[in-house]
Tab-separated table of C-alpha atoms and ligand atoms in Angstrom:
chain	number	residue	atom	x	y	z
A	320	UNK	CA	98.582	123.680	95.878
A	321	UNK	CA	101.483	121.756	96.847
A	322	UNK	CA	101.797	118.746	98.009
A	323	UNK	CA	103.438	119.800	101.048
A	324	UNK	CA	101.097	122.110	102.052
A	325	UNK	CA	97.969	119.951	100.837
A	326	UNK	CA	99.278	117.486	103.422
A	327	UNK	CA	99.922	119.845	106.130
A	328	UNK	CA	96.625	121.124	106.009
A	329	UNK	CA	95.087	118.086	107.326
A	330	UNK	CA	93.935	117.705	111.000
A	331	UNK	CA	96.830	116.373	113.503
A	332	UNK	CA	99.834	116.275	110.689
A	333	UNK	CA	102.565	115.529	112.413
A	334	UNK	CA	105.865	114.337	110.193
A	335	UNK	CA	107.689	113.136	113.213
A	336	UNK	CA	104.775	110.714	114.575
A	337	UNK	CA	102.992	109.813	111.847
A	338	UNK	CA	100.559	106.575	112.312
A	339	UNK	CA	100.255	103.651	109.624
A	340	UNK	CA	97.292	103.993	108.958
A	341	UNK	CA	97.492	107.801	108.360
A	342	UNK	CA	100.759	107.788	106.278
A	343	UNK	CA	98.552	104.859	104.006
A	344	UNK	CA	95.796	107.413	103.757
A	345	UNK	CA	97.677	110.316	103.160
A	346	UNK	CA	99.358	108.710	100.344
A	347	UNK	CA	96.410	107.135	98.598
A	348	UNK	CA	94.882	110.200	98.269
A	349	UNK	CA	97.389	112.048	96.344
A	350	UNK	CA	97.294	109.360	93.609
A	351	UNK	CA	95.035	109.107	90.382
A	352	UNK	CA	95.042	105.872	88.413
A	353	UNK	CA	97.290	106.054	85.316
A	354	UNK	CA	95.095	105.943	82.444
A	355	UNK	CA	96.566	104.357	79.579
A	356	UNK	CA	95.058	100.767	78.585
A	357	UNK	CA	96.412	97.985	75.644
A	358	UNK	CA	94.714	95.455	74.449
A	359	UNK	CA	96.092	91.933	75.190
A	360	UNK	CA	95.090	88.181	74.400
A	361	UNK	CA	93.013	86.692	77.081
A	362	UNK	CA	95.650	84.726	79.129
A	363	UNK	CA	98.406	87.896	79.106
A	364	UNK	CA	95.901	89.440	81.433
A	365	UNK	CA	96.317	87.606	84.604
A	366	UNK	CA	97.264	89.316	87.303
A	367	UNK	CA	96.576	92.447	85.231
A	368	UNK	CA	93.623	95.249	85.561
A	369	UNK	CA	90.672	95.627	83.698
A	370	UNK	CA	90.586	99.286	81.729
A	371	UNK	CA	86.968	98.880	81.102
A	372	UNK	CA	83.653	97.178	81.922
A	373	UNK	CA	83.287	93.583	80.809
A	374	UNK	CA	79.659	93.514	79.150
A	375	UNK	CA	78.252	90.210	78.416
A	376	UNK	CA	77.966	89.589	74.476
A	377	UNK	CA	75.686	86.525	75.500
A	378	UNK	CA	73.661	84.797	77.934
A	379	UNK	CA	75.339	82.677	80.229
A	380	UNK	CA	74.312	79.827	80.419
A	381	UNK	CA	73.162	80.705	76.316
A	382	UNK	CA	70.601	77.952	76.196
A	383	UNK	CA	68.287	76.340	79.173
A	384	UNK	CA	70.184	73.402	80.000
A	385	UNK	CA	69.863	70.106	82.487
A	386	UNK	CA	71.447	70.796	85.805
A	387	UNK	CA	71.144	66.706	86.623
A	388	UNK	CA	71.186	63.502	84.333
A	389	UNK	CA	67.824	62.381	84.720
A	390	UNK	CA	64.518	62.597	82.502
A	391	UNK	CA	63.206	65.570	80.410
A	392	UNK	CA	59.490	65.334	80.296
A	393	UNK	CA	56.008	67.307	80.114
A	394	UNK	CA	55.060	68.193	83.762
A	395	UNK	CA	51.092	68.094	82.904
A	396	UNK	CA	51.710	64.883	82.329
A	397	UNK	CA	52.293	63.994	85.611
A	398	UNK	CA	49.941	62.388	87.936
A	399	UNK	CA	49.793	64.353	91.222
A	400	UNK	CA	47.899	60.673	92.988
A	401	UNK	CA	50.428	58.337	91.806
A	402	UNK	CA	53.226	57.401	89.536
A	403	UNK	CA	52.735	58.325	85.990
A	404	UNK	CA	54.519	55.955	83.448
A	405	UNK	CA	55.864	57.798	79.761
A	406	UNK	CA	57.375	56.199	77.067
A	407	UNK	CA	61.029	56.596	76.638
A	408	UNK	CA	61.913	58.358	73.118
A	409	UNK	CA	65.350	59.263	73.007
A	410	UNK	CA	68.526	60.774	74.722
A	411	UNK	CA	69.563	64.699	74.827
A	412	UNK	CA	73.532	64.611	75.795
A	413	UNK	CA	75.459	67.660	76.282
A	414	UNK	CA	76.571	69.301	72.658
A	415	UNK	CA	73.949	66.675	71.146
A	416	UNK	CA	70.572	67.430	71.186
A	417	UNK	CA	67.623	65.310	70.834
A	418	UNK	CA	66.177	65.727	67.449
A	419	UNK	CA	62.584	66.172	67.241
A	420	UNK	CA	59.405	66.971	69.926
A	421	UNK	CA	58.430	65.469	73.288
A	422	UNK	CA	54.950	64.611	73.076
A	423	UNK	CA	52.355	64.026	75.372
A	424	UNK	CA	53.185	60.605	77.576
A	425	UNK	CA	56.827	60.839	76.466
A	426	UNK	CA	59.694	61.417	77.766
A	427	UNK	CA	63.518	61.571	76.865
A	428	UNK	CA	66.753	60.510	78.576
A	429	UNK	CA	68.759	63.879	79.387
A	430	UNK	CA	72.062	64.237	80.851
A	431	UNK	CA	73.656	67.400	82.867
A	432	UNK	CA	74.642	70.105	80.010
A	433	UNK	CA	72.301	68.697	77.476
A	434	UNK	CA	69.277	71.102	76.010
A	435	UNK	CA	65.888	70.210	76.931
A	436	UNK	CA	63.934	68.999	73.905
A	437	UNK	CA	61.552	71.290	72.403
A	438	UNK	CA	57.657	69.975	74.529
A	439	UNK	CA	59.838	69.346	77.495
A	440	UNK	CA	60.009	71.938	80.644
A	441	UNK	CA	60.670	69.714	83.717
A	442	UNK	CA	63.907	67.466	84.318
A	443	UNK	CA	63.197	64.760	86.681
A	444	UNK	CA	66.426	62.971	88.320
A	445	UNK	CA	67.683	59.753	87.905
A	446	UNK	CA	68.103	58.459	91.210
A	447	UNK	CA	64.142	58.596	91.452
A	448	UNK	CA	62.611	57.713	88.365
A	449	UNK	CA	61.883	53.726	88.358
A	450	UNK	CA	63.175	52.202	84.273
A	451	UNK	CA	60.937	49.461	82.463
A	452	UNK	CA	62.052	48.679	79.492
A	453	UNK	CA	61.169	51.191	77.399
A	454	UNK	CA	58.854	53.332	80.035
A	455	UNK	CA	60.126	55.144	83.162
A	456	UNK	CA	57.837	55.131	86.119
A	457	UNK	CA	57.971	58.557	87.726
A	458	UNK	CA	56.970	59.584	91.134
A	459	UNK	CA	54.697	62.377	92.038
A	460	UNK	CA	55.147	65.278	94.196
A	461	UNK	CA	57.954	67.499	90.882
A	462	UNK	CA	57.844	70.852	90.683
A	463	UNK	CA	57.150	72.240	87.669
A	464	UNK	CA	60.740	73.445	85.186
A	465	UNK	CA	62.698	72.069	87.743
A	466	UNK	CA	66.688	70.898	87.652
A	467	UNK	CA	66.939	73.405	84.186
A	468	UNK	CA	69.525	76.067	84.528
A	469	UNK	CA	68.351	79.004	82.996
A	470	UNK	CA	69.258	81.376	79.847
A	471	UNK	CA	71.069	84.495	81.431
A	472	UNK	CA	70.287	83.059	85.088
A	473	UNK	CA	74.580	83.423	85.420
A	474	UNK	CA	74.903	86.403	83.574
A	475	UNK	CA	72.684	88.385	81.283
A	476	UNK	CA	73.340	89.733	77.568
A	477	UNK	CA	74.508	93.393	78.139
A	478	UNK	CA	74.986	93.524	81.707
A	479	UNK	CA	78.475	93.767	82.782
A	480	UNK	CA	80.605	90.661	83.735
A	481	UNK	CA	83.380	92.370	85.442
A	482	UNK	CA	83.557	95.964	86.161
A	483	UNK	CA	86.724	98.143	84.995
A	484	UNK	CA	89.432	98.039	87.763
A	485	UNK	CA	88.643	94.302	88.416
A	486	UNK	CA	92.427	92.873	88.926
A	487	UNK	CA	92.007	89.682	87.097
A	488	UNK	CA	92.801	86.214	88.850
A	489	UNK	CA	92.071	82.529	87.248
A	490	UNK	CA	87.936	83.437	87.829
A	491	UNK	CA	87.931	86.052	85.999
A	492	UNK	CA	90.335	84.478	83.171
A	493	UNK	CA	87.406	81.813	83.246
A	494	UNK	CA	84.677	83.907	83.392
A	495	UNK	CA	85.657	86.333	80.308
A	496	UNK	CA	86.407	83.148	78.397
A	497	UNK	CA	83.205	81.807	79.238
A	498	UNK	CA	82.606	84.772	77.508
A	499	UNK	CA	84.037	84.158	74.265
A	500	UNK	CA	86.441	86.991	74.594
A	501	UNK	CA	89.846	86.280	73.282
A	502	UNK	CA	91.264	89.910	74.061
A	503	UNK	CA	90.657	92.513	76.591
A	504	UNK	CA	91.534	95.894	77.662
A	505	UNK	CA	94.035	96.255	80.378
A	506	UNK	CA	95.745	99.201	82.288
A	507	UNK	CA	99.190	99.188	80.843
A	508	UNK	CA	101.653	98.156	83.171
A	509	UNK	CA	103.077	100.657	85.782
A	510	UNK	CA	106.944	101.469	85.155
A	511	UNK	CA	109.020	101.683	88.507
A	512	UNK	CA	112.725	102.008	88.598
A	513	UNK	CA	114.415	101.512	92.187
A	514	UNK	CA	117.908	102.076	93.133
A	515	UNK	CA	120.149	101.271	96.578
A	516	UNK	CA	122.186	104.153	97.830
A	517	UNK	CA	124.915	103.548	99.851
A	518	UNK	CA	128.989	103.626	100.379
A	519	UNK	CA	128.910	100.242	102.026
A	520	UNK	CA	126.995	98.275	99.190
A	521	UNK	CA	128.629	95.779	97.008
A	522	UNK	CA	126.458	94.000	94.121
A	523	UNK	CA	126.293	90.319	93.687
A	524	UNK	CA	128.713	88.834	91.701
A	525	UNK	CA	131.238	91.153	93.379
A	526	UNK	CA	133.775	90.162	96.215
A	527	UNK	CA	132.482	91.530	99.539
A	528	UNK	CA	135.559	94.189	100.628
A	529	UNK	CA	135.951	95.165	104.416
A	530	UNK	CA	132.962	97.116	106.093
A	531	UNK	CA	130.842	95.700	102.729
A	532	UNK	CA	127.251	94.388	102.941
A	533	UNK	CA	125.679	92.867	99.793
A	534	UNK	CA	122.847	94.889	98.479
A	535	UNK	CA	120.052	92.522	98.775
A	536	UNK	CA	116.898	95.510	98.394
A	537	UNK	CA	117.143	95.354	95.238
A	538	UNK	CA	116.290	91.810	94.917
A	539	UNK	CA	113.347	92.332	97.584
A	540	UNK	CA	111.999	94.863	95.598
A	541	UNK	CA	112.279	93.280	92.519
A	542	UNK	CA	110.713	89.876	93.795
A	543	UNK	CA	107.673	92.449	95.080
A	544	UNK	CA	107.583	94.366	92.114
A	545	UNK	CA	106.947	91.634	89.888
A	546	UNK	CA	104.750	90.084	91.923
A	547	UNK	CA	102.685	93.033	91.508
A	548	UNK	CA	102.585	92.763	87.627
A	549	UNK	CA	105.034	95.946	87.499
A	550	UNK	CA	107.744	96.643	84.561
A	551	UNK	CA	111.181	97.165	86.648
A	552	UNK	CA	113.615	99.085	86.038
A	553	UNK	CA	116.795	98.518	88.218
A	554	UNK	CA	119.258	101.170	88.158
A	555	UNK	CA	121.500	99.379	90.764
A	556	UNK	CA	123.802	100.125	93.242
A	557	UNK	CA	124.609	104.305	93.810
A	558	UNK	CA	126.893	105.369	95.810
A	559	UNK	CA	126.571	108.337	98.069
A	560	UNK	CA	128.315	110.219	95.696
A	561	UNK	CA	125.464	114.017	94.950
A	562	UNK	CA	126.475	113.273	91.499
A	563	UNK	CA	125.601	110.420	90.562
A	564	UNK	CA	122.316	110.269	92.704
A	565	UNK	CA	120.990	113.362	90.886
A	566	UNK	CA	121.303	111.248	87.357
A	567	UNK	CA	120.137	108.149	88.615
A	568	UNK	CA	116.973	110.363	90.421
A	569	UNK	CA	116.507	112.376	86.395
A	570	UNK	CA	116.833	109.135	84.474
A	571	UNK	CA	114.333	106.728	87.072
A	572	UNK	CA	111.768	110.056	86.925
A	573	UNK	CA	111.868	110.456	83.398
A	574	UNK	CA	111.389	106.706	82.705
A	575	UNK	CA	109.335	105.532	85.076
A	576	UNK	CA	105.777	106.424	86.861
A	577	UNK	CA	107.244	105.404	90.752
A	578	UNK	CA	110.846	105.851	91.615
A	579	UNK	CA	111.920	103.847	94.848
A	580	UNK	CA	115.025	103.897	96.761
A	581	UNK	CA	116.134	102.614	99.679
A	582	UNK	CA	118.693	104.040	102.666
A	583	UNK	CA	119.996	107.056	103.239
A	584	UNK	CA	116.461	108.577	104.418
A	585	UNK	CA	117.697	108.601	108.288
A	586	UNK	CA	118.900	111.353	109.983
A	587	UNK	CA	122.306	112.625	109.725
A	588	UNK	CA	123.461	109.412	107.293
A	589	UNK	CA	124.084	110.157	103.779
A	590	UNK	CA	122.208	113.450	104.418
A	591	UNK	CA	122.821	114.803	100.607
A	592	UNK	CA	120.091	111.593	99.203
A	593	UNK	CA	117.378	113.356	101.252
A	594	UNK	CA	118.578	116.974	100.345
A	595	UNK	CA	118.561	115.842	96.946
A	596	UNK	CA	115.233	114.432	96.788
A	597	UNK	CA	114.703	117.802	98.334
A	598	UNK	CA	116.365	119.995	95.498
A	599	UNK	CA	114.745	117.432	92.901
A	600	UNK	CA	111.088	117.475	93.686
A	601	UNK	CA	108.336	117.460	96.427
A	602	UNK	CA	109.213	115.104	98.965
A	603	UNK	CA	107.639	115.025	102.246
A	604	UNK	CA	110.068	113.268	105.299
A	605	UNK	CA	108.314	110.938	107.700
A	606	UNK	CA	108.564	109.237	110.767
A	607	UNK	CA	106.678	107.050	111.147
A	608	UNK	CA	105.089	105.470	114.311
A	609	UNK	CA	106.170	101.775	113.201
A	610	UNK	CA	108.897	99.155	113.621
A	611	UNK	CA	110.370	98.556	111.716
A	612	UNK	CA	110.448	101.048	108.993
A	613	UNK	CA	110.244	104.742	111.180
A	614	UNK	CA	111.873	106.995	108.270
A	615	UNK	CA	110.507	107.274	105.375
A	616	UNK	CA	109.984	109.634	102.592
A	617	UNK	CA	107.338	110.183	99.716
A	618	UNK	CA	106.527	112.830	97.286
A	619	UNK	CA	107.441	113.789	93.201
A	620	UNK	CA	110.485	114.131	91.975
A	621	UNK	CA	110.856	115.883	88.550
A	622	UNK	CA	108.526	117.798	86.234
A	623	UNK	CA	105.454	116.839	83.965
A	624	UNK	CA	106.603	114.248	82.157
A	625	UNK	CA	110.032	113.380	83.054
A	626	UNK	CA	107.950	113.245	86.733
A	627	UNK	CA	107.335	110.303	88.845
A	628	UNK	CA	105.815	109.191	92.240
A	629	UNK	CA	109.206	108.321	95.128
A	630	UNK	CA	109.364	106.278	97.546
A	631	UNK	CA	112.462	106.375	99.761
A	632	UNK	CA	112.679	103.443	101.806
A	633	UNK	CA	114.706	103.233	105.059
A	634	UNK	CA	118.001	100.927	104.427
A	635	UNK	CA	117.521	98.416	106.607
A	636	UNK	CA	116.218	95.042	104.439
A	637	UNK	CA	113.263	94.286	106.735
A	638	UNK	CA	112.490	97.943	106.742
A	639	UNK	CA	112.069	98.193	103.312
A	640	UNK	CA	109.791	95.087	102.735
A	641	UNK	CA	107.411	96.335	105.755
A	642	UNK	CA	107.161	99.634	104.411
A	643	UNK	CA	106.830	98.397	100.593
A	644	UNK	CA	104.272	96.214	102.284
A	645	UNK	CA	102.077	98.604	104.375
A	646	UNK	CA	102.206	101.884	102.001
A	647	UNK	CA	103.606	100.726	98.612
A	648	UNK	CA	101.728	98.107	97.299
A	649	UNK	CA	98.589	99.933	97.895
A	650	UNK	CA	100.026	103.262	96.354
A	651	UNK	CA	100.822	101.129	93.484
A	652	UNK	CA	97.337	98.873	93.166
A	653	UNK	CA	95.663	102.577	93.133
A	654	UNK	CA	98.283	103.548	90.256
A	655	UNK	CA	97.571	100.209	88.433
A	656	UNK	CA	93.759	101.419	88.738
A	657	UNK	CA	93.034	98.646	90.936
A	658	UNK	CA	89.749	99.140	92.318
A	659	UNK	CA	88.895	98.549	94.759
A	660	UNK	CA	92.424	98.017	96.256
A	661	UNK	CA	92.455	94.321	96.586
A	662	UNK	CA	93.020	94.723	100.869
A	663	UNK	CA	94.871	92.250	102.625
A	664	UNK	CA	93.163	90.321	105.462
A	665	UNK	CA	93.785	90.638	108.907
A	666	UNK	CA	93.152	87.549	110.912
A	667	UNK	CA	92.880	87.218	114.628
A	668	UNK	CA	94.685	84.789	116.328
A	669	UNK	CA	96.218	83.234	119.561
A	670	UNK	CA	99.530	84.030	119.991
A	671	UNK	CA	101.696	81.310	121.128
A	672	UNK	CA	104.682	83.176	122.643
A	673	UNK	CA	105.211	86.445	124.715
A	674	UNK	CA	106.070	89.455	122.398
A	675	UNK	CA	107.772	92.580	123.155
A	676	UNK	CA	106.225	95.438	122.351
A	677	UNK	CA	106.529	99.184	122.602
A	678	UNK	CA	102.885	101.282	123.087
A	679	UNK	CA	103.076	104.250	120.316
A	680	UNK	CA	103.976	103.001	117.373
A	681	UNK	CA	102.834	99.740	115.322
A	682	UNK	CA	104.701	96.823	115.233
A	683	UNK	CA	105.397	94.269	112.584
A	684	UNK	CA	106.733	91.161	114.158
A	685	UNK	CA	107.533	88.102	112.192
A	686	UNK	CA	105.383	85.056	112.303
A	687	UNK	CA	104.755	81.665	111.728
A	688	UNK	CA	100.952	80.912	111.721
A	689	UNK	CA	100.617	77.248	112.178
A	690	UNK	CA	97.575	74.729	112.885
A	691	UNK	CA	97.944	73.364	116.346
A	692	UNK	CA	95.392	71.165	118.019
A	693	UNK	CA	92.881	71.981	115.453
A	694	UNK	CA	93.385	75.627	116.225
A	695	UNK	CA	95.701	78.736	114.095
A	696	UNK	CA	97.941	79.923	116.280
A	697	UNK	CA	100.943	82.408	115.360
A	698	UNK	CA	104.466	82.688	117.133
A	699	UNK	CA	107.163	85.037	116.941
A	700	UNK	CA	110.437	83.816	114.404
A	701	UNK	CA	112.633	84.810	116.982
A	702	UNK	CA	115.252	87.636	116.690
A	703	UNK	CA	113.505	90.805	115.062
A	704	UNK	CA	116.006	92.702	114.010
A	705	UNK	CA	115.248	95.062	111.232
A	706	UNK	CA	118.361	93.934	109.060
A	707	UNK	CA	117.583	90.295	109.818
A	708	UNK	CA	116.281	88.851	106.301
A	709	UNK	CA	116.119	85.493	107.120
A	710	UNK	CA	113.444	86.573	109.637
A	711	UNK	CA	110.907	87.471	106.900
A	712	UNK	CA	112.052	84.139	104.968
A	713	UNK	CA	111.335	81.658	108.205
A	714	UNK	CA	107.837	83.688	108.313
A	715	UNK	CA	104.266	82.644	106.744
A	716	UNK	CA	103.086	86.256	108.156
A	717	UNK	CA	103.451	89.580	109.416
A	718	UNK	CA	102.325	90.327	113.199
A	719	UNK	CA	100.073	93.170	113.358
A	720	UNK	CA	100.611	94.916	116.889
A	721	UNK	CA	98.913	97.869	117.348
A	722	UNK	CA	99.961	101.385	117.980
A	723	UNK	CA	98.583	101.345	121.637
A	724	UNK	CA	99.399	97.857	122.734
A	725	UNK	CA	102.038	96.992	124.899
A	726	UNK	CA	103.952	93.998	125.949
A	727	UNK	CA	101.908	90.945	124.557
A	728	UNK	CA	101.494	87.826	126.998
A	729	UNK	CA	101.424	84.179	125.329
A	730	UNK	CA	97.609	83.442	124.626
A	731	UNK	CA	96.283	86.835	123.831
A	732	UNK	CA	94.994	87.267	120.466
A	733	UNK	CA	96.984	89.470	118.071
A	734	UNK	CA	96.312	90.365	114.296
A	735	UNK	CA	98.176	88.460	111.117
A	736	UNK	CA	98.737	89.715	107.806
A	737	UNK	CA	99.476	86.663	105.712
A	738	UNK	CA	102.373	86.698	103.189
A	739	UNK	CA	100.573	84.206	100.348
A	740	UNK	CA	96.667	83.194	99.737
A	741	UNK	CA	95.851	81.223	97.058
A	742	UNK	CA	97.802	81.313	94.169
B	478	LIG	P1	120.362	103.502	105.987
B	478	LIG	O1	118.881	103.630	106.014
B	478	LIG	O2	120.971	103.917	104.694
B	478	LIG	O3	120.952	104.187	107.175
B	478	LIG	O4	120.681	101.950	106.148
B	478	LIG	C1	120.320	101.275	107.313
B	478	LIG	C2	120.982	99.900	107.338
B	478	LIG	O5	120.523	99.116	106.250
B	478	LIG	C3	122.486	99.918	107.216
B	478	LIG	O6	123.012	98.920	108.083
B	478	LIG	C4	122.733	99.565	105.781
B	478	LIG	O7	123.984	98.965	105.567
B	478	LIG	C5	121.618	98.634	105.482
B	478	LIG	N1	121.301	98.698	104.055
B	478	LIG	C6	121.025	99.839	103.377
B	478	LIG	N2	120.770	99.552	102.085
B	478	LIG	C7	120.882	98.218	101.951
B	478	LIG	C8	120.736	97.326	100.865
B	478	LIG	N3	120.419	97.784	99.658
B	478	LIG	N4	120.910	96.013	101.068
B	478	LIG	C9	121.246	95.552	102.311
B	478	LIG	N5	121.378	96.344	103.370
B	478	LIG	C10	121.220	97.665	103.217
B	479	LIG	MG1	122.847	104.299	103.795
């Protein structure tokens, strides 16, 4: 069936007032993970996503261990009525184990790390135990085996680590090397190319003629894209010329998995990019109920092979990182085989100032969430045009206002998405 009409057939389709959270729905569903995987050396997989499951070769921890520097001893030995004083034989360290038995009355110095000697099965801790000379007076009332850390109590030989989709981070770096594994499977990377179209564009590096705006998308998208972990392809600047926008659209589908563009997906504007992307493949034309970001246009363009997921963005620069935001990084996680889809928090907060805002159609306001008087509050940046950059670069966060909300009063909570977490 076609995508079109796969689409259409879904309850309450409407292209001309389609919600957020809809459009984001609609899309992920259309999309399988790619499923091509490499093999790559432990640290080249940050940030990349597990092809398959991770099993444990080992126990982890491997061996009982000491989880406190204290005393390794026999706990029949103890005396439940009073202290009960053992000889002091030795020292286990960490990576240096005591060699020989713990017998009865005995007992051996351990510290954190450090394998409980053979006859021992109870660590007692420092900070308790009473030293003479060579004898340590311990107290009563120890439970038996207690301060070891377990063989397997972290992870078990044979069960699985990590499970395949698991987008790796520094944890799970750590955790596979805790492993022992110096290579894993990944997804390969996902290929997108992007171009701007547009008469009025001038690349960097260029002199800015009369009626010319620098392209700066391309640099937005790029800075997102690699964020992401995807292999760019930038095919530039293309002017509304049919020409040259049917190669650019053959040569990003045949090389790449995703194809994104931005402008000329408006009304009436540069009509022939749309009726191309028409002519060229499957694409479905959206407005969307949002601001800013209301056209927008997904689909395939091209065949088999030479075929790729699009994405035409709306021209204007905040437009494009809202809408790369809200439906393209998720489109692309699934891609990647992300999974789940790592899902960006949304916070409630106070807002500080009065926003203006239309009911029927979400809006993304910038922010700056900031700690005042012990308490996160967000307020607007001010001017929210959707062409004004530096709006998104004075912001910490997006400002989620939903669909059916209307003019927000300072001091009502509203919803942030936040642009960084931990790194
Ligand atoms: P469009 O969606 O093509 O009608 O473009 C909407 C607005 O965004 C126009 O003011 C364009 O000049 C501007 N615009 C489009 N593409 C870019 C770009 N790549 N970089 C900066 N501004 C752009
Ligand atoms: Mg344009």
């Amino acid at each position: 069936m076609s995508l079109s009409a796969k689409i259409s057939c879904e309850n309450d389709y409407d292209p001309n007032a389609l919600s957020v959270d809809r459009a984001r729905a609609l899309i992920l569903a259309q999309l399988s993970p790619i499923q091509a995987s490499e093999r790559v050396a432990l640290r080249s997989a940050l940030g990349r996503v597990l092809a398959n499951d991770v099993l444990a070769p080992c126990n982890v921890p491997a061996h009982d261990n000491s989880a406190m520097d204290g005393f390794a001893l026999r706990f029949s030995d103890l005396s439940t009525a009073g202290p009960t004083r053992l000889q002091l034989v030795g020292t286990a360290l960490a990576g240096q184990m005591f060699a020989g038995t713990v017998g009865s009355g005995e007992c051996v110095r351990i510290m954190t790390g450090a394998l409980p000697p053979p006859g021992t099965d109870t660590v007692v801790i420092q900070e308790v135990a009473q030293s003479d000379g060579d004898f340590v007076l311990i107290p009563p009332g120890q439970r038996p085996g207690q301060n070891i850390r377990r063989a397997g109590e972290d992870l078990k030989l044979g069960t699985a680590a990590l499970t395949a989709g698991k987008l790796v981070r520094p944890a799970e770096l750590g955790l596979m090397a805790s492993l022992g594994f110096a290579e894993v499977s990944v997804k390969r990377r996902l290929r997108v190319a992007f171009f701007s179209t547009g008469d009025e564009l001038c690349s960097i590096g260029s002199p800015l003629a009369e009626g010319e705006v620098y392209d700066s998308n391309r640099y937005t998208l790029y800075g997102m894209l690699t964020r992401l972990g995807c292999d760019v392809l930038d095919l530039g600047v293309i002017r509304d010329d049919p020409a040259l926008i049917k190669t650019a659209f053959r040569e990003a589908a045949a090389s790449a998995d995703v194809v994104i563009t931005s402008g000329g997906v408006s009304v009436g504007e540069a009509d022939f990019v749309k009726q191309l992307m028409e002519q060229m493949g499957e694409v479905l034309f959206w407005k969307i109920a949002m601001k800013p970001g209301r056209p927008m246009a997904f689909g395939r363009i091209g065949e088999g092979e030479n075929g790729a997921w699009l994405f035409g963005l709306p021209g204007n620069p905040v437009a494009v990182m809202a809408t790369f935001y809200q439906f393209v990084r998720d489109a692309l996680y699934k891609l990647m085989g992300a999974d789940p889809i790592p899902a960006v928090p949304l916070l409630t907060v106070t807002c500080a100032s009065a926003l203006k805002k239309f009911a029927g159609r979400t809006e993304f306001q910038r922010g700056v969430l900031a700690l005042q008087d012990g308490q996160w509050q967000v307020h607007a940046t001010g001017a929210q045009g959707s062409g004004i950059l530096r709006s998104m670069s004075d912001a910490n966060c997006l400002i989620v206002l939903e669909q059916d909300r209307g003019n927000i009063a300072a001091g009502e909570t509203v919803q942030v998405q936040l642009f960084d977490g931990l790194v």
